[in-house]
mmCIF file of C-alpha atoms and ligand atoms in Angstrom:
data_model
loop_
_atom_site.group_PDB
_atom_site.id
_atom_site.type_symbol
_atom_site.label_atom_id
_atom_site.label_comp_id
_atom_site.label_asym_id
_atom_site.label_seq_id
_atom_site.Cartn_x
_atom_site.Cartn_y
_atom_site.Cartn_z
ATOM 1 C CA MET A 1 215.111 2.536 38.604
ATOM 2 C CA SER A 2 218.365 2.965 36.372
ATOM 3 C CA ARG A 3 221.278 4.066 38.287
ATOM 4 C CA SER A 4 220.921 8.089 36.070
ATOM 5 C CA LEU A 5 217.634 8.228 36.964
ATOM 6 C CA SER A 6 218.059 7.309 40.569
ATOM 7 C CA LYS A 7 220.904 10.082 40.343
ATOM 8 C CA LEU A 8 219.008 12.430 38.945
ATOM 9 C CA VAL A 9 216.184 11.937 41.539
ATOM 10 C CA PHE A 10 218.711 12.232 44.186
ATOM 11 C CA GLU A 11 220.141 15.223 42.842
ATOM 12 C CA ASN A 12 216.846 16.853 43.107
ATOM 13 C CA LEU A 13 216.265 15.424 46.984
ATOM 14 C CA LYS A 14 219.496 17.578 46.828
ATOM 15 C CA THR A 15 218.150 20.599 45.484
ATOM 16 C CA THR A 16 214.987 20.617 48.242
ATOM 17 C CA LEU A 17 216.956 19.711 50.827
ATOM 18 C CA GLY A 18 220.590 20.740 50.350
ATOM 19 C CA TYR A 19 221.393 17.158 51.570
ATOM 20 C CA ASN A 20 225.015 16.260 51.851
ATOM 21 C CA LYS A 21 225.213 11.874 50.537
ATOM 22 C CA ASN A 22 228.939 12.666 52.692
ATOM 23 C CA GLN A 23 228.032 13.918 55.807
ATOM 24 C CA SER A 24 228.300 11.532 58.634
ATOM 25 C CA ARG A 25 224.741 10.110 59.657
ATOM 26 C CA SER A 26 225.104 10.890 63.386
ATOM 27 C CA ILE A 27 223.775 14.340 64.217
ATOM 28 C CA SER A 28 226.523 16.896 64.746
ATOM 29 C CA ARG A 29 225.785 20.272 63.588
ATOM 30 C CA SER A 30 229.125 21.375 62.527
ATOM 31 C CA GLY A 31 229.403 22.742 59.036
ATOM 32 C CA ALA A 32 226.887 23.805 56.727
ATOM 33 C CA CYS A 33 224.690 21.212 57.997
ATOM 34 C CA ASN A 34 222.027 23.175 60.301
ATOM 35 C CA GLY A 35 218.757 20.338 59.668
ATOM 36 C CA ARG A 36 217.829 17.214 60.197
ATOM 37 C CA ALA A 37 215.648 14.681 58.124
ATOM 38 C CA LEU A 38 214.110 11.278 58.211
ATOM 39 C CA ILE A 39 215.199 10.244 54.856
ATOM 40 C CA TYR A 40 214.427 6.520 52.793
ATOM 41 C CA ASN A 41 216.537 5.378 50.207
ATOM 42 C CA ASN A 42 214.677 1.476 49.298
ATOM 43 C CA TYR A 43 211.370 0.931 50.806
ATOM 44 C CA GLY A 44 211.086 -1.908 53.543
ATOM 45 C CA GLU A 45 210.471 -1.881 57.149
ATOM 46 C CA PRO A 46 210.480 1.634 58.055
ATOM 47 C CA ALA A 47 212.509 1.520 61.152
ATOM 48 C CA GLU A 48 215.522 0.321 58.805
ATOM 49 C CA VAL A 49 214.958 2.524 56.106
ATOM 50 C CA LEU A 50 214.551 5.082 57.439
ATOM 51 C CA LYS A 51 217.910 7.240 58.042
ATOM 52 C CA LEU A 52 218.256 10.384 60.228
ATOM 53 C CA THR A 53 220.220 12.509 58.080
ATOM 54 C CA GLU A 54 222.010 15.913 58.735
ATOM 55 C CA VAL A 55 220.826 18.537 55.555
ATOM 56 C CA ALA A 56 222.386 21.778 54.421
ATOM 57 C CA ASP A 57 220.376 24.991 54.432
ATOM 58 C CA LYS A 58 219.477 25.872 51.211
ATOM 59 C CA LYS A 59 217.675 28.927 49.554
ATOM 60 C CA PRO A 60 214.162 28.842 48.258
ATOM 61 C CA GLU A 61 213.556 28.943 44.049
ATOM 62 C CA ALA A 62 211.574 31.785 42.455
ATOM 63 C CA ASN A 63 208.167 29.571 43.196
ATOM 64 C CA GLN A 64 209.085 28.359 46.295
ATOM 65 C CA ILE A 65 209.010 28.908 50.683
ATOM 66 C CA THR A 66 210.813 27.358 52.880
ATOM 67 C CA VAL A 67 208.986 25.869 55.714
ATOM 68 C CA LYS A 68 210.519 24.937 59.384
ATOM 69 C CA TRP A 69 208.761 22.118 60.659
ATOM 70 C CA LEU A 70 207.364 22.194 64.140
ATOM 71 C CA LEU A 71 205.218 18.724 64.377
ATOM 72 C CA SER A 72 204.123 15.982 62.455
ATOM 73 C CA SER A 73 202.027 13.176 63.171
ATOM 74 C CA VAL A 74 202.326 9.779 62.360
ATOM 75 C CA ASN A 75 199.601 7.846 60.034
ATOM 76 C CA PRO A 76 199.894 4.291 59.183
ATOM 77 C CA ALA A 77 199.883 4.936 55.672
ATOM 78 C CA ASP A 78 203.184 6.856 56.342
ATOM 79 C CA ILE A 79 204.221 3.228 57.270
ATOM 80 C CA ASN A 80 202.554 1.842 54.445
ATOM 81 C CA THR A 81 204.363 3.764 51.973
ATOM 82 C CA LEU A 82 207.547 3.502 53.689
ATOM 83 C CA GLN A 83 207.110 0.099 53.122
ATOM 84 C CA GLY A 84 206.148 0.343 49.589
ATOM 85 C CA LYS A 85 203.075 -1.431 49.882
ATOM 86 C CA TYR A 86 200.886 2.324 49.764
ATOM 87 C CA PRO A 87 199.814 2.828 46.279
ATOM 88 C CA SER A 88 201.098 6.318 46.191
ATOM 89 C CA ARG A 89 205.068 5.767 45.908
ATOM 90 C CA PRO A 90 207.565 8.689 45.938
ATOM 91 C CA SER A 91 210.524 8.405 44.009
ATOM 92 C CA LEU A 92 213.674 7.751 46.049
ATOM 93 C CA PRO A 93 215.476 8.916 48.125
ATOM 94 C CA ALA A 94 212.506 10.709 49.919
ATOM 95 C CA VAL A 95 211.769 12.492 52.935
ATOM 96 C CA ALA A 96 209.159 10.775 54.773
ATOM 97 C CA GLY A 97 206.027 12.116 56.169
ATOM 98 C CA ASN A 98 203.028 13.578 54.419
ATOM 99 C CA GLU A 99 201.589 15.872 57.165
ATOM 100 C CA GLY A 100 202.335 17.953 59.760
ATOM 101 C CA VAL A 101 202.378 22.009 61.001
ATOM 102 C CA GLY A 102 205.114 24.767 59.961
ATOM 103 C CA GLU A 103 206.437 28.203 59.730
ATOM 104 C CA VAL A 104 207.480 29.780 56.775
ATOM 105 C CA ILE A 105 210.973 30.740 57.335
ATOM 106 C CA GLU A 106 211.940 32.319 53.707
ATOM 107 C CA ILE A 107 209.943 33.137 50.948
ATOM 108 C CA GLY A 108 211.256 32.669 46.888
ATOM 109 C CA GLY A 109 211.259 35.667 44.685
ATOM 110 C CA ASN A 110 207.860 35.117 43.084
ATOM 111 C CA VAL A 111 205.873 33.876 45.707
ATOM 112 C CA LYS A 112 203.384 36.616 46.626
ATOM 113 C CA ASN A 113 201.038 34.857 48.977
ATOM 114 C CA PHE A 114 202.609 33.917 52.216
ATOM 115 C CA GLU A 115 204.437 35.769 54.570
ATOM 116 C CA ILE A 116 206.951 35.075 56.978
ATOM 117 C CA GLY A 117 205.932 33.330 60.240
ATOM 118 C CA ASP A 118 202.750 32.328 58.569
ATOM 119 C CA ARG A 119 201.673 28.906 59.806
ATOM 120 C CA VAL A 120 201.246 26.226 57.083
ATOM 121 C CA VAL A 121 200.830 22.920 56.372
ATOM 122 C CA PRO A 122 200.991 20.474 53.247
ATOM 123 C CA ASN A 123 198.772 20.920 50.727
ATOM 124 C CA ALA A 124 199.619 17.938 48.474
ATOM 125 C CA ASN A 125 200.433 14.455 48.794
ATOM 126 C CA ASN A 126 204.102 13.195 50.242
ATOM 127 C CA ILE A 127 205.864 16.512 50.058
ATOM 128 C CA GLY A 128 208.029 15.341 53.099
ATOM 129 C CA THR A 129 207.471 16.734 56.413
ATOM 130 C CA TRP A 130 209.840 14.768 58.931
ATOM 131 C CA THR A 131 212.718 17.258 58.320
ATOM 132 C CA THR A 132 213.595 20.139 60.208
ATOM 133 C CA ARG A 133 213.081 22.939 57.410
ATOM 134 C CA GLY A 134 212.667 22.222 53.511
ATOM 135 C CA ASN A 135 211.776 23.822 50.296
ATOM 136 C CA TYR A 136 208.549 23.479 48.861
ATOM 137 C CA GLU A 137 206.416 24.637 45.465
ATOM 138 C CA ALA A 138 204.205 27.364 47.477
ATOM 139 C CA ASN A 139 201.147 25.814 45.751
ATOM 140 C CA HIS A 140 201.870 22.529 47.590
ATOM 141 C CA ILE A 141 201.565 24.487 50.823
ATOM 142 C CA PHE A 142 198.073 26.234 52.604
ATOM 143 C CA LYS A 143 198.335 29.039 55.093
ATOM 144 C CA ILE A 144 196.095 27.895 58.355
ATOM 145 C CA PRO A 145 195.320 30.570 60.939
ATOM 146 C CA LYS A 146 197.614 31.277 63.744
ATOM 147 C CA PRO A 147 195.141 30.448 66.953
ATOM 148 C CA LEU A 148 194.859 26.953 65.500
ATOM 149 C CA GLY A 149 196.578 24.695 68.038
ATOM 150 C CA THR A 150 200.098 22.971 67.157
ATOM 151 C CA VAL A 151 198.821 19.779 67.604
ATOM 152 C CA GLU A 152 195.229 19.746 66.291
ATOM 153 C CA ALA A 153 197.240 21.445 62.742
ATOM 154 C CA SER A 154 199.994 18.657 62.951
ATOM 155 C CA MET A 155 197.135 16.173 62.164
ATOM 156 C CA LEU A 156 194.767 18.648 60.293
ATOM 157 C CA ILE A 157 195.028 17.073 56.546
ATOM 158 C CA VAL A 158 194.686 13.217 57.204
ATOM 159 C CA ASN A 159 192.211 12.356 59.377
ATOM 160 C CA PRO A 160 189.832 15.313 60.157
ATOM 161 C CA CYS A 161 189.395 15.876 56.686
ATOM 162 C CA THR A 162 188.769 12.301 55.654
ATOM 163 C CA ALA A 163 186.223 11.930 58.839
ATOM 164 C CA TYR A 164 184.631 15.184 56.888
ATOM 165 C CA ARG A 165 184.350 14.007 53.567
ATOM 166 C CA MET A 166 183.092 11.083 54.160
ATOM 167 C CA LEU A 167 179.997 12.229 56.007
ATOM 168 C CA LYS A 168 179.683 15.153 53.374
ATOM 169 C CA ASP A 169 179.808 13.209 50.483
ATOM 170 C CA PHE A 170 178.550 9.966 49.805
ATOM 171 C CA VAL A 171 174.804 10.104 51.317
ATOM 172 C CA LYS A 172 172.562 13.210 52.522
ATOM 173 C CA LEU A 173 172.444 13.582 56.030
ATOM 174 C CA THR A 174 170.082 15.263 57.906
ATOM 175 C CA PRO A 175 170.092 15.806 61.754
ATOM 176 C CA GLY A 176 168.822 12.430 63.545
ATOM 177 C CA ASP A 177 169.778 10.039 60.789
ATOM 178 C CA THR A 178 172.592 7.496 62.484
ATOM 179 C CA VAL A 179 176.122 6.558 61.053
ATOM 180 C CA ILE A 180 177.552 3.860 61.908
ATOM 181 C CA GLN A 181 181.332 2.988 61.768
ATOM 182 C CA ASN A 182 183.859 0.237 62.899
ATOM 183 C CA GLY A 183 187.395 1.219 63.798
ATOM 184 C CA GLY A 184 185.202 3.518 66.358
ATOM 185 C CA ASN A 185 188.108 4.365 69.077
ATOM 186 C CA SER A 186 190.522 4.908 65.521
ATOM 187 C CA ALA A 187 191.483 8.776 64.886
ATOM 188 C CA VAL A 188 189.659 8.827 62.124
ATOM 189 C CA GLY A 189 186.951 7.099 64.089
ATOM 190 C CA GLN A 190 187.005 9.907 66.866
ATOM 191 C CA LEU A 191 187.110 12.612 64.519
ATOM 192 C CA VAL A 192 183.514 11.102 62.853
ATOM 193 C CA ILE A 193 181.889 10.869 65.872
ATOM 194 C CA GLN A 194 182.178 14.677 66.911
ATOM 195 C CA LEU A 195 181.634 15.627 63.807
ATOM 196 C CA CYS A 196 178.506 13.715 63.967
ATOM 197 C CA LYS A 197 177.725 15.167 67.218
ATOM 198 C CA ILE A 198 178.370 18.227 65.595
ATOM 199 C CA TRP A 199 176.060 17.997 63.082
ATOM 200 C CA GLU A 200 173.275 16.333 65.518
ATOM 201 C CA LEU A 201 174.160 12.907 63.926
ATOM 202 C CA LYS A 202 173.791 9.955 65.851
ATOM 203 C CA SER A 203 176.830 7.567 65.704
ATOM 204 C CA VAL A 204 177.172 4.099 66.228
ATOM 205 C CA ASN A 205 180.667 2.768 67.165
ATOM 206 C CA VAL A 206 181.931 -0.547 66.771
ATOM 207 C CA VAL A 207 185.776 -1.012 68.388
ATOM 208 C CA ARG A 208 187.266 -4.614 69.436
ATOM 209 C CA ASP A 209 186.480 -5.529 72.900
ATOM 210 C CA ARG A 210 189.541 -5.108 75.553
ATOM 211 C CA ASN A 211 190.347 -5.243 79.457
ATOM 212 C CA ASP A 212 189.293 -1.827 79.901
ATOM 213 C CA ILE A 213 186.571 -1.316 77.349
ATOM 214 C CA ASP A 214 184.232 0.472 79.934
ATOM 215 C CA GLU A 215 186.856 3.235 79.813
ATOM 216 C CA LEU A 216 186.696 3.200 76.205
ATOM 217 C CA LYS A 217 183.293 3.065 75.662
ATOM 218 C CA LYS A 218 183.185 6.248 78.970
ATOM 219 C CA HIS A 219 185.627 8.114 76.181
ATOM 220 C CA LEU A 220 184.168 7.932 73.826
ATOM 221 C CA LYS A 221 180.192 8.406 75.202
ATOM 222 C CA THR A 222 182.105 11.563 76.414
ATOM 223 C CA ILE A 223 183.345 12.717 73.155
ATOM 224 C CA GLY A 224 179.987 12.449 71.603
ATOM 225 C CA ALA A 225 179.383 8.772 70.220
ATOM 226 C CA THR A 226 175.711 7.724 70.389
ATOM 227 C CA GLU A 227 176.299 4.342 71.257
ATOM 228 C CA VAL A 228 179.286 2.138 71.399
ATOM 229 C CA LEU A 229 179.303 -1.591 70.612
ATOM 230 C CA THR A 230 181.787 -4.285 70.550
ATOM 231 C CA GLU A 231 181.985 -6.874 68.185
ATOM 232 C CA ALA A 232 179.847 -9.419 69.333
ATOM 233 C CA GLU A 233 177.486 -6.798 71.006
ATOM 234 C CA LEU A 234 177.294 -5.564 67.430
ATOM 235 C CA ARG A 235 175.717 -9.090 66.257
ATOM 236 C CA THR A 236 172.908 -9.041 68.945
ATOM 237 C CA THR A 237 171.923 -5.571 68.837
ATOM 238 C CA ASP A 238 168.260 -4.886 68.735
ATOM 239 C CA LEU A 239 169.090 -1.116 68.096
ATOM 240 C CA PHE A 240 167.740 -0.456 65.079
ATOM 241 C CA LYS A 241 164.476 -3.420 65.372
ATOM 242 C CA SER A 242 163.364 -1.863 68.313
ATOM 243 C CA LYS A 243 163.142 1.563 66.791
ATOM 244 C CA LYS A 244 165.945 2.906 69.565
ATOM 245 C CA LEU A 245 167.533 4.282 66.490
ATOM 246 C CA PRO A 246 166.720 4.428 63.030
ATOM 247 C CA ALA A 247 168.703 1.972 60.986
ATOM 248 C CA PRO A 248 172.239 3.781 59.665
ATOM 249 C CA LYS A 249 171.909 5.193 56.253
ATOM 250 C CA LEU A 250 175.845 5.537 55.887
ATOM 251 C CA ALA A 251 178.346 2.922 57.211
ATOM 252 C CA LEU A 252 182.095 3.869 57.565
ATOM 253 C CA ASN A 253 184.220 1.088 56.825
ATOM 254 C CA CYS A 254 188.285 1.141 58.338
ATOM 255 C CA VAL A 255 188.433 -2.477 59.329
ATOM 256 C CA CYS A 256 187.138 -4.996 56.610
ATOM 257 C CA GLY A 257 186.798 -8.595 56.910
ATOM 258 C CA GLN A 258 183.848 -10.004 58.907
ATOM 259 C CA ASN A 259 183.393 -6.850 61.188
ATOM 260 C CA ALA A 260 182.419 -4.821 57.919
ATOM 261 C CA VAL A 261 180.263 -7.849 57.079
ATOM 262 C CA GLU A 262 178.074 -7.423 60.502
ATOM 263 C CA VAL A 263 177.996 -3.381 59.981
ATOM 264 C CA LEU A 264 176.730 -3.932 56.828
ATOM 265 C CA ARG A 265 173.948 -5.956 57.928
ATOM 266 C CA HIS A 266 172.366 -2.994 60.102
ATOM 267 C CA LEU A 267 172.354 -0.613 57.181
ATOM 268 C CA GLN A 268 169.243 0.400 56.155
ATOM 269 C CA ALA A 269 167.849 -0.643 52.472
ATOM 270 C CA GLU A 270 169.782 2.091 49.744
ATOM 271 C CA GLY A 271 172.065 2.648 52.363
ATOM 272 C CA THR A 272 175.736 3.538 51.917
ATOM 273 C CA MET A 273 179.197 1.722 52.955
ATOM 274 C CA VAL A 274 182.461 3.572 52.641
ATOM 275 C CA THR A 275 185.688 1.877 53.097
ATOM 276 C CA TYR A 276 188.206 3.494 53.674
ATOM 277 C CA GLY A 277 190.643 1.153 55.703
ATOM 278 C CA ALA A 278 191.640 -2.193 56.119
ATOM 279 C CA MET A 279 193.232 -3.012 59.291
ATOM 280 C CA SER A 280 191.867 -6.303 59.530
ATOM 281 C CA ARG A 281 193.740 -7.029 56.416
ATOM 282 C CA GLU A 282 190.987 -9.043 55.339
ATOM 283 C CA PRO A 283 188.993 -8.482 52.089
ATOM 284 C CA LEU A 284 185.585 -7.053 51.987
ATOM 285 C CA THR A 285 183.199 -9.561 51.521
ATOM 286 C CA VAL A 286 179.736 -8.140 50.433
ATOM 287 C CA PRO A 287 176.791 -10.706 50.796
ATOM 288 C CA ALA A 288 174.697 -10.933 47.922
ATOM 289 C CA SER A 289 171.772 -10.297 50.073
ATOM 290 C CA ALA A 290 172.909 -6.946 50.999
ATOM 291 C CA LEU A 291 172.732 -6.068 47.158
ATOM 292 C CA ILE A 292 169.891 -7.966 45.701
ATOM 293 C CA PHE A 293 167.620 -7.325 48.631
ATOM 294 C CA LYS A 294 168.585 -4.016 49.436
ATOM 295 C CA ASN A 295 170.512 -2.019 47.122
ATOM 296 C CA ILE A 296 173.096 -1.163 49.451
ATOM 297 C CA SER A 297 176.033 0.620 47.034
ATOM 298 C CA ILE A 298 179.199 0.098 48.046
ATOM 299 C CA ARG A 299 182.079 2.646 47.572
ATOM 300 C CA GLY A 300 185.391 3.638 48.954
ATOM 301 C CA PHE A 301 187.350 7.007 49.849
ATOM 302 C CA TRP A 302 190.786 7.975 49.664
ATOM 303 C CA MET A 303 191.804 11.397 50.808
ATOM 304 C CA THR A 304 195.047 11.498 48.268
ATOM 305 C CA ASN A 305 192.613 10.796 45.598
ATOM 306 C CA TRP A 306 190.711 13.333 46.628
ATOM 307 C CA LYS A 307 193.593 16.029 47.001
ATOM 308 C CA LYS A 308 194.919 15.355 43.412
ATOM 309 C CA THR A 309 191.513 16.517 42.742
ATOM 310 C CA HIS A 310 190.401 18.877 44.953
ATOM 311 C CA GLY A 311 193.928 19.926 46.193
ATOM 312 C CA ASN A 312 193.292 24.030 45.040
ATOM 313 C CA SER A 313 189.457 23.573 45.187
ATOM 314 C CA GLU A 314 186.916 26.330 47.141
ATOM 315 C CA GLU A 315 185.642 23.246 48.695
ATOM 316 C CA ASN A 316 189.190 22.543 50.221
ATOM 317 C CA THR A 317 189.115 25.767 51.222
ATOM 318 C CA LYS A 318 186.168 25.457 53.014
ATOM 319 C CA MET A 319 187.042 22.725 54.676
ATOM 320 C CA PHE A 320 189.902 23.666 56.051
ATOM 321 C CA GLU A 321 188.528 26.719 57.144
ATOM 322 C CA GLU A 322 185.214 24.987 59.120
ATOM 323 C CA ILE A 323 187.563 22.164 60.510
ATOM 324 C CA GLY A 324 189.905 24.717 61.864
ATOM 325 C CA LYS A 325 187.053 26.768 63.332
ATOM 326 C CA LEU A 326 186.120 23.613 65.021
ATOM 327 C CA PHE A 327 189.271 22.899 66.603
ATOM 328 C CA GLU A 328 190.070 26.727 67.569
ATOM 329 C CA THR A 329 186.663 26.263 69.271
ATOM 330 C CA LYS A 330 187.293 23.585 70.840
ATOM 331 C CA LYS A 331 184.396 21.907 69.198
ATOM 332 C CA LEU A 332 186.718 19.121 67.965
ATOM 333 C CA GLN A 333 189.301 17.501 69.979
ATOM 334 C CA PRO A 334 192.346 15.973 68.299
ATOM 335 C CA PRO A 335 192.598 12.169 69.265
ATOM 336 C CA PRO A 336 194.514 10.765 71.971
ATOM 337 C CA TYR A 337 198.234 11.323 71.200
ATOM 338 C CA LYS A 338 201.901 11.483 72.707
ATOM 339 C CA ILE A 339 204.718 13.731 71.178
ATOM 340 C CA VAL A 340 208.335 12.253 70.750
ATOM 341 C CA PRO A 341 211.060 14.012 69.789
ATOM 342 C CA LEU A 342 212.717 14.008 66.137
ATOM 343 C CA SER A 343 215.193 11.593 67.834
ATOM 344 C CA LYS A 344 213.049 9.147 69.184
ATOM 345 C CA TYR A 345 211.418 9.006 65.749
ATOM 346 C CA LYS A 346 211.740 4.797 66.115
ATOM 347 C CA ASP A 347 209.309 4.971 68.812
ATOM 348 C CA ALA A 348 206.777 6.534 66.405
ATOM 349 C CA ILE A 349 206.779 4.165 63.952
ATOM 350 C CA ILE A 350 207.244 0.939 65.765
ATOM 351 C CA ASN A 351 204.184 2.289 67.530
ATOM 352 C CA ALA A 352 202.291 2.989 64.408
ATOM 353 C CA LEU A 353 202.835 -0.577 63.125
ATOM 354 C CA ASN A 354 201.652 -2.340 65.590
ATOM 355 C CA THR A 355 199.285 -4.247 64.457
ATOM 356 C CA ASP A 356 197.742 -6.113 67.729
ATOM 357 C CA GLY A 357 196.149 -2.491 67.699
ATOM 358 C CA LYS A 358 195.061 -1.037 71.317
ATOM 359 C CA VAL A 359 197.617 1.522 71.487
ATOM 360 C CA GLY A 360 195.218 4.472 71.879
ATOM 361 C CA VAL A 361 197.258 6.945 71.064
ATOM 362 C CA LYS A 362 198.656 8.559 67.702
ATOM 363 C CA TYR A 363 202.000 9.719 67.784
ATOM 364 C CA ILE A 364 203.328 13.070 66.868
ATOM 365 C CA ILE A 365 207.182 13.747 65.893
ATOM 366 C CA ASP A 366 208.261 17.066 67.609
ATOM 367 C CA LEU A 367 210.656 18.607 64.849
ATOM 368 C CA THR A 368 212.139 21.610 67.142
ATOM 369 C CA ALA A 369 213.206 18.796 69.694
HETATM 370 P P1 LIG B 1 194.655 4.609 64.504
HETATM 371 O O1 LIG B 1 195.941 3.778 64.359
HETATM 372 O O2 LIG B 1 194.071 6.088 64.927
HETATM 373 O O3 LIG B 1 193.652 3.735 64.908
HETATM 374 C C1 LIG B 1 193.729 1.840 64.038
HETATM 375 C C2 LIG B 1 191.987 1.484 64.419
HETATM 376 O O4 LIG B 1 192.340 -0.061 63.641
HETATM 377 C C3 LIG B 1 192.084 1.518 65.858
HETATM 378 O O5 LIG B 1 190.518 1.847 66.018
HETATM 379 C C4 LIG B 1 192.143 -0.088 66.036
HETATM 380 O O6 LIG B 1 191.614 -0.801 66.975
HETATM 381 C C5 LIG B 1 191.642 -1.092 64.983
HETATM 382 N N1 LIG B 1 192.217 -1.937 64.276
HETATM 383 C C6 LIG B 1 193.443 -1.913 64.090
HETATM 384 N N2 LIG B 1 193.742 -3.456 63.832
HETATM 385 C C7 LIG B 1 192.408 -4.486 63.723
HETATM 386 C C8 LIG B 1 192.033 -5.743 63.583
HETATM 387 N N3 LIG B 1 192.289 -6.673 63.071
HETATM 388 N N4 LIG B 1 190.549 -5.749 63.991
HETATM 389 C C9 LIG B 1 189.510 -4.570 64.120
HETATM 390 N N5 LIG B 1 190.121 -3.606 64.299
HETATM 391 C C10 LIG B 1 191.683 -3.036 64.137
HETATM 392 O O7 LIG B 1 194.519 4.690 62.704
HETATM 393 P P2 LIG B 1 193.637 5.866 61.835
HETATM 394 O O8 LIG B 1 192.339 6.369 62.211
HETATM 395 O O9 LIG B 1 195.181 6.993 61.744
HETATM 396 O O10 LIG B 1 193.826 5.106 60.858
HETATM 397 C C11 LIG B 1 192.436 3.935 60.405
HETATM 398 C C12 LIG B 1 192.556 3.588 59.329
HETATM 399 O O11 LIG B 1 192.049 4.347 58.195
HETATM 400 C C13 LIG B 1 194.323 3.256 58.373
HETATM 401 O O12 LIG B 1 193.481 2.170 57.597
HETATM 402 C C14 LIG B 1 194.431 4.274 57.911
HETATM 403 O O13 LIG B 1 195.111 3.625 57.009
HETATM 404 C C15 LIG B 1 193.140 4.400 56.908
HETATM 405 N N6 LIG B 1 192.684 5.909 56.352
HETATM 406 C C16 LIG B 1 192.403 5.867 55.449
HETATM 407 C C17 LIG B 1 192.367 6.831 54.934
HETATM 408 C C18 LIG B 1 191.593 7.203 53.406
HETATM 409 O O14 LIG B 1 191.928 8.464 52.664
HETATM 410 N N7 LIG B 1 191.583 6.305 52.591
HETATM 411 C C19 LIG B 1 192.873 8.679 55.079
HETATM 412 C C20 LIG B 1 193.178 8.577 56.940
HETATM 413 C C21 LIG B 1 193.044 6.930 57.319
HETATM 414 P P3 LIG B 1 191.929 -1.055 68.479
HETATM 415 O O15 LIG B 1 192.214 -0.198 69.420
HETATM 416 O O16 LIG B 1 191.486 -2.210 69.010
HETATM 417 O O17 LIG B 1 193.316 -1.923 68.099
#
C-alpha cells in the first residue's frame, strides 16, 4: 500500500474510532480517551500484531450509530484474518473482530430505525468489534430482541447461521433423514447437532479420539446427537449397511483430509458434501468413484459470501428471528464457552490458535471488563 493510501486508511480508522496514534498504548483513561480497541497495523501472528490501544470518543456521522460492545466471540476465522491468511482482508490499520453483541448509545441524525439502548449485532463482515465502542453505518448493524441472552447474541452471526444455512440451503431434508458431519464437537458442529434434533433429523457426528471420549460422546448425545463416532469407529461402522439409520443425504465437512474421505464414503447416491472448514489443513481428495458411481455433489459454503449477497434480505431477517427464538426458548444452547476480560485478550487468541485442538470451549472477550 502506498504511504498516502495507508495514511488515508488510517484517517478513516480515526474517523471510526477517534484513534489517537500518539497516545500511549498503556491503558490510562486520561484526557479525551475513554475507549480501548484491539487494533492491528500489519498482518502477522495475532498475539504480536494486535495492540490494545486507547481510542477517543467521537460523534457518529449522520448515517451512523455508536455501539458500546459488550461481548465478542473469537472464531478461527478471526485468527486467520489477523494472519492475513483469510480471503477477506480488511484495509489496515483495522479494528479486529467480526462478531459480538452491543448496545446503541448514540444515533446519527439520518438514522430512523434504532433507539438508544437497542441490543445489536453486526450485519456485515469485519466491521471491527473488539473495541469498547465504535461508530458504524446503521445498515451494517442488526437489531436483536432484548430477551436474547448476551452470550448467545455474542456468537449469533457466525456459527449458528452457518449451521442453519448448511442444513437449509443444499439438500431438501425431511424428518428422519440423516446428516453426517466431522468436527462434531466444534462450535458449528454442536449447533448442527441441536438444529438436527429440533428439525427431527438424525445426526451422525465424527470426532477425534481423546482420553475423555466417553464424556464427550455423552455431552454430544445430551444436546441431541443420534450417534457419535471416532474417526476409527467411522471406518468400521455398519450403522448404514445394517439400515439402523438411512444413509446420509448431506455431509458437512469441517476437517478435510482423510477424515473427509471416510465421511464421503457413507453418503447415499446423489448425496451432497458441503465443505466449510479445513481444520486438518489437508486438501480434500474426492475419490472418482464417488462422482462416477454415486454422482455425489461436492459443494462449499462461506458465511461471509452469503452475508454479502443476503445481508439485507428477508431470508436473513427470518434466520436471525428463528435462531434468536430458539436461543430465547433455550431449545438451542451456545457451545461451551469461557469469557475473558479485554485485558486478557491474548488468552483467547492463543487458545483459538491451538492447532492441536481439544480445547473444547469457545473464547469470548468481555469488552466491559
Ligand atoms: P471450534 O474451534 O469450535 O472447533 C474446531 C474443531 O476442529 C474441533 O472440533 C476440533 O476437534 C477440530 N479439529 C481441529 N484440528 C483438527 C484436525 N487436525 N483433525 C480433525 N479435527 C480437527 O471452531 P468453529 O466451530 O468455530 O469452526 C470450525 C471450522 O469451521 C473452522 O475451520 C472455521 O473457520 C470454519 N467455519 C467456517 C465458516 C464458513 O462460513 N465457511 C463459518 C464458521 C466456521 P478437537 O476437539 O478434536 O480438537
